[in-house]
Amino acid sequence: MCKLTLNESGENKKFDYDSRLNRLLKLTKENLLITKNENIFYLTGFKGTAGWLLISGGKKYLFVDSRYSEHATKVTHKTTVILVATTYADALAEFCKENNIKEVYAAKSGLYLAEYEAIVSAMVNSSIKIGISKIDADVIRQVKEKAEIKIIKDNLNRAEKAMTKMLAFVKEGVTENELAAELEYQMRKEGGDKTAFDTILLFGDRTSLPHGVPSDRKLKLGDNILMDFGLSKDGYKSDITRTFFFGKGEHFEEMSKIYNIVRTAHLKAIEAVHSGVLGKEVDKAAREIIKSNGYGQYFGHGLGHSVGLEIHESPRLSPLVDHILDGGSIVTIEPGIYVPNLGGVRIENMVIVTKEGGVSMNNTPTDLIVL
């Protein structure tokens, strides 16, 4: 293990890293070990597939191996980068011993059992106390900064442009896999680093699968098309769902009825969004409309979730949790109805939570569209 140069500024000056660290320090004064990549990126500017961050005495110490040491020294903000030459657990224990750190608490979010067992073994051998922190480090990411909102909105609108271009490839006989691949290609052309999650793109009766996987099923006249997708850029995700109709088939009357119910629920839920409201109350606003129209049993998932560095973050909009929506949070509003052997409809927008209400970030409409 060797200590590299302390980086005072870093290449990424978009974000207020000092404020982010101060929010964490208000939650705990523990010597806190963070292993979750998204939280490490949020606090330091370093994005990689491996690395541990120790917060001790109000300072940041980033442990990385040789794959990332050069990059980490360039991009991190007020962070001492430590090169790991053995194992991460042994390097952490050695650092704590050299710096007279007697106890460390690991943030449980993103911590794997095997990692924790290795940490415990190394720490015990060095007579250092190790435990699990009671705080949830993820909460400091719930309220988005202006720079984050700008990036997320840009990523969402790039994904929408990609979808609009992909629609030109919709034709009878195209498969779900082919259209999903075209959508992902267009998102890369729009500047996405990668997809935000595995693209969902389904036809006809397969749209009743809320998280179905694209197949070689071919598009037929009269099918509806459900697509749930997003792109990732600069670490931040976007998430959108649209349902279209490829002509009017034998089930169009019922499916268009379902579409209009889902859209009404979608708009009603956005109206219910404001800072301080419980997510479950927004969920209820949408769920009651679907239930009152006789389709309650066909809406089984929660209404939405927050989006940021991860595709699913807190707060969540679900009848199962009591999460409060804070102003500055970004959440999805995505009611759906899924009838087996018939089909499904889901409409999803991303919404900024404000004191005055919910503000949709999308540019594309939610009107019923027949292609």
CSV table of N, CA, C and O in Angstrom, one decimal, residues 13 30 32 47 60 75 80 112 117 150 177 182 189 197 231 235 250 253 259 267 280 295 297 308 320 322 336 369:
chain,number,residue,atom,x,y,z
A,13,LYS,N,-15.7,19.7,-12.2
A,13,LYS,CA,-16.0,20.9,-11.4
A,13,LYS,C,-17.5,21.2,-11.4
A,13,LYS,O,-18.0,22.3,-11.0
A,30,GLU,N,-18.8,9.0,12.5
A,30,GLU,CA,-18.0,7.7,12.5
A,30,GLU,C,-16.9,7.7,11.4
A,30,GLU,O,-17.0,8.4,10.5
A,32,LEU,N,-16.2,6.1,8.5
A,32,LEU,CA,-17.2,5.4,7.7
A,32,LEU,C,-16.6,4.8,6.4
A,32,LEU,O,-15.9,5.5,5.7
A,47,LYS,N,-15.3,7.3,-10.8
A,47,LYS,CA,-16.2,6.3,-11.3
A,47,LYS,C,-15.4,5.1,-11.8
A,47,LYS,O,-14.7,5.2,-12.8
A,60,LYS,N,-11.3,12.4,3.1
A,60,LYS,CA,-11.7,11.3,2.2
A,60,LYS,C,-10.4,10.6,1.8
A,60,LYS,O,-9.4,11.2,1.3
A,75,VAL,N,-9.2,12.8,-11.2
A,75,VAL,CA,-10.6,13.2,-11.2
A,75,VAL,C,-11.2,13.5,-9.8
A,75,VAL,O,-12.2,14.1,-9.7
A,80,THR,N,-7.5,11.9,-0.8
A,80,THR,CA,-6.2,11.2,-0.8
A,80,THR,C,-6.4,9.8,-1.4
A,80,THR,O,-7.2,9.0,-0.9
A,112,TYR,N,-21.3,-6.2,0.2
A,112,TYR,CA,-21.5,-7.6,0.1
A,112,TYR,C,-21.0,-8.4,1.3
A,112,TYR,O,-20.0,-8.0,2.0
A,117,GLU,N,-17.0,-10.0,5.5
A,117,GLU,CA,-16.3,-11.0,6.2
A,117,GLU,C,-14.7,-10.8,6.1
A,117,GLU,O,-14.0,-11.0,7.0
A,150,LYS,N,-30.0,19.0,-14.5
A,150,LYS,CA,-29.7,19.4,-15.9
A,150,LYS,C,-29.3,18.2,-16.7
A,150,LYS,O,-29.7,17.9,-17.8
A,177,ASN,N,-36.6,-8.1,-30.6
A,177,ASN,CA,-35.2,-8.0,-30.5
A,177,ASN,C,-34.6,-7.0,-31.5
A,177,ASN,O,-33.7,-6.2,-31.1
A,182,GLU,N,-32.4,-1.5,-32.3
A,182,GLU,CA,-32.4,-0.2,-33.0
A,182,GLU,C,-32.5,0.9,-32.0
A,182,GLU,O,-31.9,1.9,-32.2
A,189,LYS,N,-26.2,6.7,-30.5
A,189,LYS,CA,-25.9,7.8,-31.4
A,189,LYS,C,-26.3,9.2,-30.8
A,189,LYS,O,-25.7,10.2,-31.2
A,197,PHE,N,-30.6,0.5,-18.2
A,197,PHE,CA,-31.0,-0.8,-17.8
A,197,PHE,C,-31.3,-1.6,-19.0
A,197,PHE,O,-31.3,-1.1,-20.1
A,231,LEU,N,-31.2,5.9,-21.1
A,231,LEU,CA,-29.8,5.9,-21.4
A,231,LEU,C,-29.0,6.4,-20.2
A,231,LEU,O,-29.6,7.1,-19.3
A,235,GLY,N,-22.7,9.0,-15.8
A,235,GLY,CA,-23.1,8.3,-14.6
A,235,GLY,C,-24.6,8.4,-14.2
A,235,GLY,O,-25.1,7.6,-13.4
A,250,GLU,N,-58.3,-6.3,-33.5
A,250,GLU,CA,-59.6,-6.7,-32.9
A,250,GLU,C,-59.7,-6.4,-31.5
A,250,GLU,O,-60.9,-6.3,-31.0
A,253,GLU,N,-60.5,-1.7,-29.2
A,253,GLU,CA,-61.5,-1.0,-28.4
A,253,GLU,C,-61.2,-1.1,-26.9
A,253,GLU,O,-61.2,-0.1,-26.2
A,259,TYR,N,-55.8,2.2,-22.2
A,259,TYR,CA,-54.8,3.2,-22.4
A,259,TYR,C,-55.3,4.5,-21.7
A,259,TYR,O,-54.5,5.2,-21.0
A,267,LEU,N,-51.8,11.2,-15.2
A,267,LEU,CA,-51.9,12.7,-15.0
A,267,LEU,C,-52.3,13.0,-13.6
A,267,LEU,O,-51.9,14.0,-13.0
A,280,LYS,N,-46.7,7.0,-1.0
A,280,LYS,CA,-47.9,6.1,-1.0
A,280,LYS,C,-49.2,6.9,-1.3
A,280,LYS,O,-50.1,6.3,-1.9
A,295,TYR,N,-60.0,-2.4,-13.0
A,295,TYR,CA,-58.7,-3.0,-13.4
A,295,TYR,C,-57.7,-3.1,-12.2
A,295,TYR,O,-56.5,-3.3,-12.5
A,297,GLN,N,-56.9,-5.2,-10.0
A,297,GLN,CA,-56.1,-6.4,-9.9
A,297,GLN,C,-55.0,-6.5,-10.9
A,297,GLN,O,-54.1,-7.4,-10.8
A,308,GLY,N,-31.4,8.5,-10.5
A,308,GLY,CA,-30.2,9.3,-10.4
A,308,GLY,C,-29.0,8.6,-10.9
A,308,GLY,O,-29.0,8.2,-12.0
A,320,LEU,N,-46.4,0.2,0.0
A,320,LEU,CA,-45.7,-0.6,1.0
A,320,LEU,C,-44.7,0.2,1.8
A,320,LEU,O,-44.2,-0.4,2.8
A,322,ASP,N,-43.3,4.3,3.5
A,322,ASP,CA,-43.7,5.6,3.9
A,322,ASP,C,-42.7,6.6,3.6
A,322,ASP,O,-42.3,7.4,4.4
A,336,GLY,N,-49.7,1.3,-14.7
A,336,GLY,CA,-49.9,0.3,-15.8
A,336,GLY,C,-51.0,-0.6,-15.5
A,336,GLY,O,-51.4,-0.8,-14.3
A,369,ILE,N,-51.4,7.1,-29.5
A,369,ILE,CA,-50.9,7.3,-30.8
A,369,ILE,C,-51.0,6.0,-31.6
A,369,ILE,O,-50.5,4.9,-31.1
